[in-house]
Coordinates of C-alpha atoms in Angstrom, one line a residue:
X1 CA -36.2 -7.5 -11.5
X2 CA -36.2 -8.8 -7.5
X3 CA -33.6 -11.3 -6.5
X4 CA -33.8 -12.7 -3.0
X5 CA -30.9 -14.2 -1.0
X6 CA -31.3 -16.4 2.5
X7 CA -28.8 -17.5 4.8
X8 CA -27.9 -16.6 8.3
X9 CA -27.9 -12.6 8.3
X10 CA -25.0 -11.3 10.1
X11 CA -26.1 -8.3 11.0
X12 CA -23.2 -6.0 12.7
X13 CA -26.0 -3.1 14.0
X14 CA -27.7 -5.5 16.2
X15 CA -25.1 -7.9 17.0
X16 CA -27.2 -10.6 16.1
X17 CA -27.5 -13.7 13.7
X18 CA -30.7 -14.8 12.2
X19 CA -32.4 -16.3 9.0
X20 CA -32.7 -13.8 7.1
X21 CA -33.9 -13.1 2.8
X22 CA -32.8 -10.3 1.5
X23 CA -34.2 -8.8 -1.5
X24 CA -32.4 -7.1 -4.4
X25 CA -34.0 -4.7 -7.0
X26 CA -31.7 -2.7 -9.6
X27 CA -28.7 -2.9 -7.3
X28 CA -30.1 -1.7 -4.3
X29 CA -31.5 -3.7 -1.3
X30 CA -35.6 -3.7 -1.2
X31 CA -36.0 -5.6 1.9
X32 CA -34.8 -7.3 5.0
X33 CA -36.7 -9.7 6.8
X34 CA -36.0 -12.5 9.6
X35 CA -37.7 -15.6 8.3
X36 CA -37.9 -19.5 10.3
X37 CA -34.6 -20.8 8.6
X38 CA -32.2 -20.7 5.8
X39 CA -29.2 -22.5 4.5
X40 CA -26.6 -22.8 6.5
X41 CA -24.4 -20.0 4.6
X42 CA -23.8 -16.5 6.3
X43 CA -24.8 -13.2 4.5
X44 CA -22.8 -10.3 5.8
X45 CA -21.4 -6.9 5.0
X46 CA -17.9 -7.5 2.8
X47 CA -14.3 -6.3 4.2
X48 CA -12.5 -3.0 3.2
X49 CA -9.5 -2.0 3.1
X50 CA -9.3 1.3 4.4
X51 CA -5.5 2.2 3.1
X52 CA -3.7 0.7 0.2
X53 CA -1.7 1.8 -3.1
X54 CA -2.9 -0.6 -5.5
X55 CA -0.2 0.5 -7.2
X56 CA 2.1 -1.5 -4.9
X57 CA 0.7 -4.9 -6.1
X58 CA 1.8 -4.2 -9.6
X59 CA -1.6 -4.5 -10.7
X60 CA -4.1 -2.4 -12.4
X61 CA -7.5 -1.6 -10.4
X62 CA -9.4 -4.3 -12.6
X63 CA -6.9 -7.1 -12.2
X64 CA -6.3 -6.1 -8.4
X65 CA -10.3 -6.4 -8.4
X66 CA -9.9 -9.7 -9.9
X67 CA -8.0 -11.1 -7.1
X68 CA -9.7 -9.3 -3.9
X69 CA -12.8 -10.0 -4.4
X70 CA -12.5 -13.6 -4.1
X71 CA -11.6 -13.2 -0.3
X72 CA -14.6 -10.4 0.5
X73 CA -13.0 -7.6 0.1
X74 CA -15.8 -5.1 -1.4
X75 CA -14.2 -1.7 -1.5
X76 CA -10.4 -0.4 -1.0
X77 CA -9.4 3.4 0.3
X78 CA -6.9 4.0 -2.2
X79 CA -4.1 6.5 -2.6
X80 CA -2.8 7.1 -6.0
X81 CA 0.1 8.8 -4.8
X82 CA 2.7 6.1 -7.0
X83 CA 1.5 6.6 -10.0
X84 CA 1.0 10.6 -8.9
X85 CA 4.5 10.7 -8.4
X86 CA 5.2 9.4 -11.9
X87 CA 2.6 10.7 -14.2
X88 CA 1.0 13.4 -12.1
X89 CA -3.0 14.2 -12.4
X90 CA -3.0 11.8 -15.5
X91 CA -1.9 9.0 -13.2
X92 CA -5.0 9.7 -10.8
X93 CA -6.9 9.9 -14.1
X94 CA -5.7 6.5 -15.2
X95 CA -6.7 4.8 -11.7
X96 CA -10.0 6.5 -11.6
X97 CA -10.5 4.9 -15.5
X98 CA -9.4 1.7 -15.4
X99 CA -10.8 1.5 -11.7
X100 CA -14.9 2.0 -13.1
X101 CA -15.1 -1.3 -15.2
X102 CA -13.7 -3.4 -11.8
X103 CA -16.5 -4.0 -10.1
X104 CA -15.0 -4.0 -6.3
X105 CA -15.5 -0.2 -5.3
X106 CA -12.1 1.7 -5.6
X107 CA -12.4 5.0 -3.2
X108 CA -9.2 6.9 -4.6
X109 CA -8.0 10.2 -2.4
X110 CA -6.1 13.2 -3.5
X111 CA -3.0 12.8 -3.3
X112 CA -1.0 15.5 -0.6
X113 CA 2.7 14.8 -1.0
X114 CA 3.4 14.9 -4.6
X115 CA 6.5 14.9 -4.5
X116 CA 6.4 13.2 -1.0
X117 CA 10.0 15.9 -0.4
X118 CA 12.1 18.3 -1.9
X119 CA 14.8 15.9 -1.7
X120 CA 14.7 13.6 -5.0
X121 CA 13.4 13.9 -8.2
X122 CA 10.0 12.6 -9.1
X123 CA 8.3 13.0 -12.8
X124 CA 5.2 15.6 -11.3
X125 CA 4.2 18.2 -9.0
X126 CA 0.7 18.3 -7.8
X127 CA 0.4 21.7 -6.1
X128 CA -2.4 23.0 -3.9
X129 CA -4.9 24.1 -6.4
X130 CA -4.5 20.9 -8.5
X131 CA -5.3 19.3 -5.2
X132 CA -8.7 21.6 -4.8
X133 CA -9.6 20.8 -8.2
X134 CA -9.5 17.0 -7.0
X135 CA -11.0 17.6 -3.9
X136 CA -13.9 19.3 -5.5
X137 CA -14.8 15.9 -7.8
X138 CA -17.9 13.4 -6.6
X139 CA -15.9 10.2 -7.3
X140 CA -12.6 12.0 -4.8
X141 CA -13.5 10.9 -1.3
X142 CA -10.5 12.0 1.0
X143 CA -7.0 14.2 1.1
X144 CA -4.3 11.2 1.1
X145 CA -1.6 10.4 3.5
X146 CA 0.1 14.0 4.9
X147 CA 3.5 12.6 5.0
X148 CA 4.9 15.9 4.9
X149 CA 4.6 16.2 8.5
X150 CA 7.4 18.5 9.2
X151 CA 5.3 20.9 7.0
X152 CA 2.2 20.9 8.8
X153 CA 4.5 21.2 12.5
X154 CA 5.8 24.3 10.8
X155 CA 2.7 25.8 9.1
X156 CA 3.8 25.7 5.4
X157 CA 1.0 27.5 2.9
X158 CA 0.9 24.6 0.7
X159 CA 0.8 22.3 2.9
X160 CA -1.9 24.1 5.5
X161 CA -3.8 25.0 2.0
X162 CA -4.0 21.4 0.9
X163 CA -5.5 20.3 4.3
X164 CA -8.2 23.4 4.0
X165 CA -9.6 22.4 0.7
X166 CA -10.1 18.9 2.1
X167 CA -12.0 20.7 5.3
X168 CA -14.1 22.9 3.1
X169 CA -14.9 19.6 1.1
X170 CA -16.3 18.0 3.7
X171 CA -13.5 15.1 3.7
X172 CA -10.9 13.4 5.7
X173 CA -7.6 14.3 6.2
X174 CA -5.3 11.3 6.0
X175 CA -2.4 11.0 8.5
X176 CA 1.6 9.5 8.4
X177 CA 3.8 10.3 11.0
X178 CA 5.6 7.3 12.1
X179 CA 6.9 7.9 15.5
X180 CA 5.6 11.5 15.5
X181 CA 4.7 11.7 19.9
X182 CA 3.9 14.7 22.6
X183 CA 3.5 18.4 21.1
X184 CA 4.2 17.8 17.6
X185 CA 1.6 14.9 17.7
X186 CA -1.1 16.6 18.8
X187 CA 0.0 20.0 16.7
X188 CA -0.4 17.4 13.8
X189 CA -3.8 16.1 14.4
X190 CA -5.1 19.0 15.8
X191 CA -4.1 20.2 12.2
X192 CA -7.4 18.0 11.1
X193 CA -5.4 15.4 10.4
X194 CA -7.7 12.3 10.8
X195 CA -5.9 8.9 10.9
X196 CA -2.3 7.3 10.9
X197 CA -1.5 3.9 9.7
X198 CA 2.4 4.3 10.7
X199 CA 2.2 3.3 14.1
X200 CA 4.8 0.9 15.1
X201 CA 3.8 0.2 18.8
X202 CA 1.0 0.2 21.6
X203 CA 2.2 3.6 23.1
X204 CA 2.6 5.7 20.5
X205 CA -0.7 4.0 19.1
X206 CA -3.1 4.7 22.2
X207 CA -1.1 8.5 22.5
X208 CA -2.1 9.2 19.0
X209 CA -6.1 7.8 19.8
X210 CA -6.3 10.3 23.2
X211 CA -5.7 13.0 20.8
X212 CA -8.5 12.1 18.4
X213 CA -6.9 10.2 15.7
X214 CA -7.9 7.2 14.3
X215 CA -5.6 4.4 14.1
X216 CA -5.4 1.5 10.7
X217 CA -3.6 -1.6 11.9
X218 CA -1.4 -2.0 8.8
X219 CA -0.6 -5.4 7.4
X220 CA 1.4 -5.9 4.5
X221 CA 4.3 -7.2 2.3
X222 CA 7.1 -5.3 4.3
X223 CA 5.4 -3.3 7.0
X224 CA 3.7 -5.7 9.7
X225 CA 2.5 -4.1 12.6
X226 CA -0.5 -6.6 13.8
X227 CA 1.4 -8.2 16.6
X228 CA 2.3 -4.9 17.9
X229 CA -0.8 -3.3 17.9
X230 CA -3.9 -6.1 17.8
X231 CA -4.4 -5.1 21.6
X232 CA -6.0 -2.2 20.0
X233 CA -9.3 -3.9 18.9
X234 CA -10.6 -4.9 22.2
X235 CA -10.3 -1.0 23.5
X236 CA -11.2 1.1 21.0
X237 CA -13.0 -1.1 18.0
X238 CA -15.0 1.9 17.0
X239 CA -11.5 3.9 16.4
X240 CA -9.8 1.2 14.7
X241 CA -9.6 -0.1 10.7
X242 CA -7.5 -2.7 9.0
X243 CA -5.1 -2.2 6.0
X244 CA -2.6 -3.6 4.2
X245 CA -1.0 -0.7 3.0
X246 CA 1.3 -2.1 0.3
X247 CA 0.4 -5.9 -1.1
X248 CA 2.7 -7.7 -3.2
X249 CA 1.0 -10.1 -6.0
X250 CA 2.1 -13.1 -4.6
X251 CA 0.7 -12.5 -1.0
X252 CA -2.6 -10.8 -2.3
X253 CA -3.2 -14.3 -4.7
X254 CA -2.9 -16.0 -0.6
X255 CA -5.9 -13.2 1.3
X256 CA -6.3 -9.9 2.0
X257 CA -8.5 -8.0 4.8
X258 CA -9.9 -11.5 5.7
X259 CA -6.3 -12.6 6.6
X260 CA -6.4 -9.8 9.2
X261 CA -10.3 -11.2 10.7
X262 CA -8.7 -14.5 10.7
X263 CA -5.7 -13.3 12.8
X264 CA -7.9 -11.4 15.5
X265 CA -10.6 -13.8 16.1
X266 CA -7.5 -16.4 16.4
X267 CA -6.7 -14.3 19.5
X268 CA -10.0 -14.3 20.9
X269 CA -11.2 -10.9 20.2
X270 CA -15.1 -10.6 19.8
X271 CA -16.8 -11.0 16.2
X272 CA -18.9 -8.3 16.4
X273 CA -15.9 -5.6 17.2
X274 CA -13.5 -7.5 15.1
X275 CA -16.2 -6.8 11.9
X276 CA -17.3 -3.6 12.8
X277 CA -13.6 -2.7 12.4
X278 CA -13.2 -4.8 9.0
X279 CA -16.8 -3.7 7.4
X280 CA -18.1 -1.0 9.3
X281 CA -15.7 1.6 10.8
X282 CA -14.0 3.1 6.8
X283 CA -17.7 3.5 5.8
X284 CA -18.4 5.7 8.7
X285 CA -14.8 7.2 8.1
X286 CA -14.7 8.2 4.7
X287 CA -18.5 8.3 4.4
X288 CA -18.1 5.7 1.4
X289 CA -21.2 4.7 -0.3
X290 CA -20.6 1.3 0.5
X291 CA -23.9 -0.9 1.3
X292 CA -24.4 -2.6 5.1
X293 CA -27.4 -5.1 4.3
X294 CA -30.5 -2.4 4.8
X295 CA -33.1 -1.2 3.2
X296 CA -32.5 1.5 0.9
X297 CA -27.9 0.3 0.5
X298 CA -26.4 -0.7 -2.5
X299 CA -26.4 -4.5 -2.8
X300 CA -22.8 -4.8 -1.6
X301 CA -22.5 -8.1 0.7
X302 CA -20.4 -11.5 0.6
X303 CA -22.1 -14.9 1.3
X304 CA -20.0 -17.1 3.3
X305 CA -19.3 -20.5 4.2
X306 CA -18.7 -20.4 7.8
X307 CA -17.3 -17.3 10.6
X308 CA -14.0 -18.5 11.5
X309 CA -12.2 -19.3 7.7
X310 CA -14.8 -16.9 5.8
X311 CA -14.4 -19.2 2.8
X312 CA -16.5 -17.2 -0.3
X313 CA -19.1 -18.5 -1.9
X314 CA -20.9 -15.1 -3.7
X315 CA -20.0 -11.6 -3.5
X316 CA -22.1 -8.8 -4.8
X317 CA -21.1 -5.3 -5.7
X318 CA -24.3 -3.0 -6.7
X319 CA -26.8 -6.3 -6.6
X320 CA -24.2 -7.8 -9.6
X321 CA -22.4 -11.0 -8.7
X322 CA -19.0 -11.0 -9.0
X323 CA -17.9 -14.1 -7.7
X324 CA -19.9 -17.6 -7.6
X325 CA -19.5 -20.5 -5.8
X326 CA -15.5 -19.0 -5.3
X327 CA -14.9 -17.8 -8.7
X328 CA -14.5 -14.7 -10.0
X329 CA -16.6 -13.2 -12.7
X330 CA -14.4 -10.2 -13.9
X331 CA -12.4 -11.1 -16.7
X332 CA -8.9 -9.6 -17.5
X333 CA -8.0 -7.5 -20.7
X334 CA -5.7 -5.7 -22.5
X335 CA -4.7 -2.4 -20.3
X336 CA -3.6 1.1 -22.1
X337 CA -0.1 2.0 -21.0
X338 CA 1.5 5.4 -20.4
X339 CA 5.1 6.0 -18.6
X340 CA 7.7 8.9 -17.9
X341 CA 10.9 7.2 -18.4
X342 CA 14.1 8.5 -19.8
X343 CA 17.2 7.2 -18.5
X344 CA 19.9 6.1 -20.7
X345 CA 21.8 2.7 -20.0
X346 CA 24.7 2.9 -17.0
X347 CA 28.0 1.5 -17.3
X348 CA 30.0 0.0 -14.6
X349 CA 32.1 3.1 -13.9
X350 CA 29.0 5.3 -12.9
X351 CA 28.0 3.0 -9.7
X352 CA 31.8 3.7 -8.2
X353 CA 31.6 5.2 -4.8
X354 CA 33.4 8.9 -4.7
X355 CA 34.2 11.2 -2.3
X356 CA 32.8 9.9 0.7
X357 CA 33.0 11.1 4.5
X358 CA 34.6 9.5 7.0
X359 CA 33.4 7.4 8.4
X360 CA 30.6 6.8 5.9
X361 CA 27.0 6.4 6.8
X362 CA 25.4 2.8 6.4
X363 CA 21.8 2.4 6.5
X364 CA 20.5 -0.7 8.3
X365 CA 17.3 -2.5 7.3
X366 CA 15.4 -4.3 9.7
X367 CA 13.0 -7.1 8.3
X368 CA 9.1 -6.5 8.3
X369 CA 9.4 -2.8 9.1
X370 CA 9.7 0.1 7.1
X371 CA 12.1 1.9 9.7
X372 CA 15.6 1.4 9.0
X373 CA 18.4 2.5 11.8
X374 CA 22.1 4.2 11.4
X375 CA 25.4 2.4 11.3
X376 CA 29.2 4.0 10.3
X377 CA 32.3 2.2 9.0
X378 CA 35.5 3.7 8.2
X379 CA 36.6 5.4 4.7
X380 CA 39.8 2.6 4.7
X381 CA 36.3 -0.4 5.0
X382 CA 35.0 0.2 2.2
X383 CA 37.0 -1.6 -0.7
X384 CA 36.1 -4.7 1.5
X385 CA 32.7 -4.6 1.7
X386 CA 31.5 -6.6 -0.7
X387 CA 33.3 -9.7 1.0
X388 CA 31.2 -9.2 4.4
X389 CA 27.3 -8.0 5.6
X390 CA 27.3 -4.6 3.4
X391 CA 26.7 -4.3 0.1
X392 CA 26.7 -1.0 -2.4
X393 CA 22.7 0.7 -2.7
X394 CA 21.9 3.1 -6.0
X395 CA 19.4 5.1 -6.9
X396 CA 19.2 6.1 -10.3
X397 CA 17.3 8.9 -11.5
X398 CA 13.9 8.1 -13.9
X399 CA 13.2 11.1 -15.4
X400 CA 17.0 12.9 -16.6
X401 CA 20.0 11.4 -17.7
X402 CA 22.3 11.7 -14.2
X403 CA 24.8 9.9 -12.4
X404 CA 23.8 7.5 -9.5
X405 CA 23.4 8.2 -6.2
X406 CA 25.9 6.1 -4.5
X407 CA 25.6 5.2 -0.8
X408 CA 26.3 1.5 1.4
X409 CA 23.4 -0.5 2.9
X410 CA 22.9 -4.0 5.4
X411 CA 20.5 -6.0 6.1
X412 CA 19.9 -7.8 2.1
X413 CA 23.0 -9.7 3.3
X414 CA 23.8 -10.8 -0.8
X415 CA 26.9 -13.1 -1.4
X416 CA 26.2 -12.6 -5.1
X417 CA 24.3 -10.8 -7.8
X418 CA 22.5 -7.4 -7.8
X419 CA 18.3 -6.9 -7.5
X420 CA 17.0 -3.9 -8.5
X421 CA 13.2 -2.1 -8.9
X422 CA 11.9 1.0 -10.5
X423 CA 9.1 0.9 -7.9
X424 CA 10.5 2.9 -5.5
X425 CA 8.6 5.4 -2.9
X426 CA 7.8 7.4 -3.7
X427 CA 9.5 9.2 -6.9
X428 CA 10.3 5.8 -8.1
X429 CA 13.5 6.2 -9.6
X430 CA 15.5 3.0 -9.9
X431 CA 17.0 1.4 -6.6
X432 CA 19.8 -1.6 -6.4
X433 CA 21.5 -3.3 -3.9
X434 CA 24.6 -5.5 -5.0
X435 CA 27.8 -7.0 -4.8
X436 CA 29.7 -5.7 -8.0
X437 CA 29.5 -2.9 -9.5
X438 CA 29.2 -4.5 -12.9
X439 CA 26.0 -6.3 -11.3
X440 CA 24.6 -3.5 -10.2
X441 CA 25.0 -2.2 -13.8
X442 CA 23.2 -5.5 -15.2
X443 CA 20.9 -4.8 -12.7
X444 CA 19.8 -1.5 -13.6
X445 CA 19.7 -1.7 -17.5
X446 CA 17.5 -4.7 -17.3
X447 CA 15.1 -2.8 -15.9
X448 CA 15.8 0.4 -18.3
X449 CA 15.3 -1.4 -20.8
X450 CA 11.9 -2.2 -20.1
X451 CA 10.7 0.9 -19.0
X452 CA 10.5 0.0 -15.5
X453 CA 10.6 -3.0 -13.9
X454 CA 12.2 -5.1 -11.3
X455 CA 15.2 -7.6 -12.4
X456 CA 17.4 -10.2 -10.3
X457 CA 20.8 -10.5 -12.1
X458 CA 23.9 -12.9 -10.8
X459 CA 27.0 -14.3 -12.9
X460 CA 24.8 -16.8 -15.0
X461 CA 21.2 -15.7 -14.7
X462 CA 18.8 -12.7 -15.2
X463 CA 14.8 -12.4 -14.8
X464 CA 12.7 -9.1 -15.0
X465 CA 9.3 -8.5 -14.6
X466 CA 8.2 -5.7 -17.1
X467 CA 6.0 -2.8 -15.5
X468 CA 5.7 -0.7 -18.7
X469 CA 2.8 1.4 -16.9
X470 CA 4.4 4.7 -15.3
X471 CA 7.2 2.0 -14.7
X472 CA 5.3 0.7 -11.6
X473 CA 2.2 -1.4 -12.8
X474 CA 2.4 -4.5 -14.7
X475 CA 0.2 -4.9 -18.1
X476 CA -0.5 -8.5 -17.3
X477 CA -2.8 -10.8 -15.2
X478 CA -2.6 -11.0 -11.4
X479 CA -2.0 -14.5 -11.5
X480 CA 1.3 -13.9 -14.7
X481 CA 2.8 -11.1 -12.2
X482 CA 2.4 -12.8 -8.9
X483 CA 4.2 -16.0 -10.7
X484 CA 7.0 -13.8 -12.0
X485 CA 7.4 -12.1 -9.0
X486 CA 7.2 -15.2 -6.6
X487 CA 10.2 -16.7 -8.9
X488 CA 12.0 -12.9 -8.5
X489 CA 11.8 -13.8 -5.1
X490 CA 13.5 -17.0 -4.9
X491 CA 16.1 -15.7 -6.7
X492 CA 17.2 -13.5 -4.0
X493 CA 16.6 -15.9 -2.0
X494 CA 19.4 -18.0 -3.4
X495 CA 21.5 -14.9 -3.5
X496 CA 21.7 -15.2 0.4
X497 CA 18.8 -12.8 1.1
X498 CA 16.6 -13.5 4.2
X499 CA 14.0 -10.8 3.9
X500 CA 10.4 -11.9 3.7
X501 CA 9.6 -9.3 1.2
X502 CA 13.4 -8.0 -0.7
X503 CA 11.9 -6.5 -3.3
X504 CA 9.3 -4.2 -1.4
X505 CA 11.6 -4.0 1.5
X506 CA 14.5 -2.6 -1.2
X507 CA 11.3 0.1 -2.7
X508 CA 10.8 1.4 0.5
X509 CA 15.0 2.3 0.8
X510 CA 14.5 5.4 -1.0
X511 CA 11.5 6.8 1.3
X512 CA 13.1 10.0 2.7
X513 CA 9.7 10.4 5.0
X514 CA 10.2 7.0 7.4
X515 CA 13.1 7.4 9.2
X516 CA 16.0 7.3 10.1
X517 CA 18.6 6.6 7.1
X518 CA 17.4 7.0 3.6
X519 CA 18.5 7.4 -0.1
X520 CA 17.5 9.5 -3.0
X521 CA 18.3 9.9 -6.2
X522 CA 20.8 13.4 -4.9
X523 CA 22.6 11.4 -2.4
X524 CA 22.1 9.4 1.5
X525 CA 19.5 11.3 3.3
X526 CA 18.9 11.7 7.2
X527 CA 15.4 10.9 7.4
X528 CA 16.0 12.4 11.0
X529 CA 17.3 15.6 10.4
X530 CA 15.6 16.0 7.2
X531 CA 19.1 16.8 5.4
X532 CA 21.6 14.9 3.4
X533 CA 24.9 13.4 5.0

């Protein structure tokens, strides 16, 4: 059966706009031809994200689907590295499942760094050969995020094996090395390490590029690096994609990639660079088979309103609608569950802080940035802390019954109550900040007693949001989790917290790969020296 579509072709390769009717036969694009005139709508390739955990919104593929595709985005470069960290190659099964009945096209990676160090606890290993094995498979298009940069600097087997089975593949080499500059950058890309999304600034941005790398303007829930780096798309827009990295339910119900096209073409950059690095650029990439309006693509395209707010009217994944006249056509369902959780409940006693140095490391969090910096107060501080700007931290190991790691933190600024999250990068233990100990406690069991979750406890309240999928994924509807988390949100709010994002800004506090103060579940890490205090 032939379907035809007119409107206003946008067509990227030329760098031209015309009336246009496209034809459609069995989800693959028959013809393109320029015709006198057509509505007044726009038919033009649809956005991709080219680096995100979908894990991170909470969501399943299908109900992350649900929600992108009403603002254009057609296809996602995914790393399944959270739920790897959990559940091992039967997480990246479980993405790769629920991900074929979505209808936006999910392009998973293997995942490199699992565990992302040797310095927590995470529920799997996936060595070198399991990594092969995915390398190998049709519908595994990349080798995830290196994060394990200090391996590659030093040549470890595993490491140097994992990034040879993705060259012998044929496939990309995905990059993290936030701050990584001079030799040991270029050792590191030179490696055939393909792309960083960790760039924090211009300089160590157009470094990175003169050695070859490609470089994904990140924009996210915590990690925000547009403003810094958006000079980047007038000089190189064919070396250039967008992300978001990590996106919360609330912000991804509010856009996604088209955010990101709004943004640039805000500050004047041209259309046709600004979409060739939105639509074009992570097809050529990660050689995705991801149509681009001609003859002989899958039907993959978005029909638009107008170029400046890209409001949706139709998208199309394989010639199928998904979405018409601004509403989705995938429809939510019941989603199985599998987990790796065995904590028991904490009691107040266990979050006491013992035996520390003097004077005792702080870690500092800075607000839309994944970096955090050093501080030290004195031993004879800490039975005050609670009354000023620091607050306890915990991390409580998932997977075996052990005492908390104990360590002190700034920057959530709490004058009451405890939050606390089981998504935690990338092991994804359980992590707390609070003002009591017996808060903290509250805190914790809340969410043990779920099976993961995230939970905002004070003297009179409590609220969780249940993630009983590998403790890190939510079995409802976008919509259900973005609600419960936007109302998690507030809560910490009132709690005195002025972080955009406190809940994803509190998972990234036990990432013991972005520098430069860290905790894990075995204690407060230098994320500098790679060692623990």
């Amino acid at each position: 059966m032939m379907t035809t579509f007119k409107g206003k072709l946008v067509d990227i390769h030329r760098k031209e706009i015309y009336p246009a009717s496209v034809k459609v036969k069995d989800g693959i694009i028959e013809e393109v031809i320029r015709i006198s005139s057509a509505p007044p709508f726009f038919i033009m390739p649809g956005f991709i994200d080219a680096h995100i955990h979908i894990e991170s919104s909470m969501l399943v593929p299908r109900e992350f689907a649900r929600i992108a595709l009403r603002f254009g985005t057609v296809a996602t470069v995914s790393d399944p590295h959270e739920i790897a960290n959990v559940l091992g190659i039967e997480g990246v099964e479980y993405m790769l499942d629920n991900a074929r009945s979505a209808g936006l096209k999910f392009h998973f990676g293997a995942p490199s760094c699992v565990p992302a160090t040797s310095f927590e606890t995470s529920g799997a290993t996936v060595d070198a050969a399991q990594v092969k094995r995915l390398l190998d498979r049709g519908d595994i298009y990349y080798l995830a995020e290196m994060m394990n940069y200090p391996g590659v600097l030093h040549d470890d087997p595993e490491v140097m094996q994992k990034i040879l089975s993705a060259q012998q593949a044929g496939k990309p080499v995905d990059g993290h090395a936030p701050g990584l500059r001079g030799g040991d950058a270029a050792k590191y890309i030179a490696a055939g390490i393909s792309t960083d999304h960790e760039c924090v600034d211009i300089d160590e941005a157009k470094e990175k590029l003169s050695y070859g790398m490609k470089i994904i303007i990140r924009e996210g829930s915590a990690a925000r690096n547009f403003e810094s780096l958006h000079p980047l798309i007038a000089s190189y827009p064919s070396e250039v994609m967008f992300c978001s990295d990590d996106k919360h339910p609330d912000d991804l119900l509010k856009g996604h990639i088209d955010e990101l096209v709004r943004q640039a073409l805000a500050k004047g950059y041209d259309l046709w660079d600004v979409l060739r690095i939105a639509c074009l650029n992570p097809i050529l990439h990660y050689q995705l088979p991801v149509g681009l309006i001609r003859p002989g693509d899958p039907a993959d395209f978005i029909i638009v309103e107008d170029l400046k707010d890209f409001h949706v009217r139709k998208v199309l994944i394989d010639g199928k609608v998904m979405v018409e006249s601004g509403k989705v056509l995938v429809e939510s369902k019941l989603y199985k569950r599998a987990n790796h959780f065995r904590v028991r409940p904490k009691g107040p006693r266990d979050f006491a802080l013992h035996d520390a140095t003097d004077p005792v490391p702080v870690i500092r969090v800075h607000d839309g940035q994944l970096v955090t910096s050093k501080e030290w107060i004195p031993v004879g501080d800490i039975p005050s802390v609670f009354e000023g700007l620091t607050q306890k931290i915990a991390v409580v190991n998932r997977y075996e019954d052990r005492p908390p790691a104990i360590g002190l933190i700034r920057g959530f600024d709490l004058f009451k109550g405890a939050i606390a999250s089981s998504v935690a990068h990338d092991s994804h233990n359980i992590v707390v900040v609070g003002t009591s100990d017996e808060l903290i406690c509250r805190a914790v069991n809340l969410v043990i007693s779920q099976g993961g979750g995230l939970a905002a406890v004070g003297n009179d309240f409590e609220k969780v949001l249940p993630l009983p999928i590998a403790g890190i994924i939510s079995a409802s509807t976008g919509e259900e989790v973005a609600e419960i988390y936007e109302n998690l949100n507030h809560l910490a709010s009132s709690m005195g917290c002025q972080l955009k994002a406190p809940f994803m800004t509190l998972s990234f506090m036990a990432l013991l790969v972005i520098p430069a103060i860290k905790m894990s579940d075995l204690g407060v890490f230098d994320a500098e020296a790679f060692k623990f205090y």
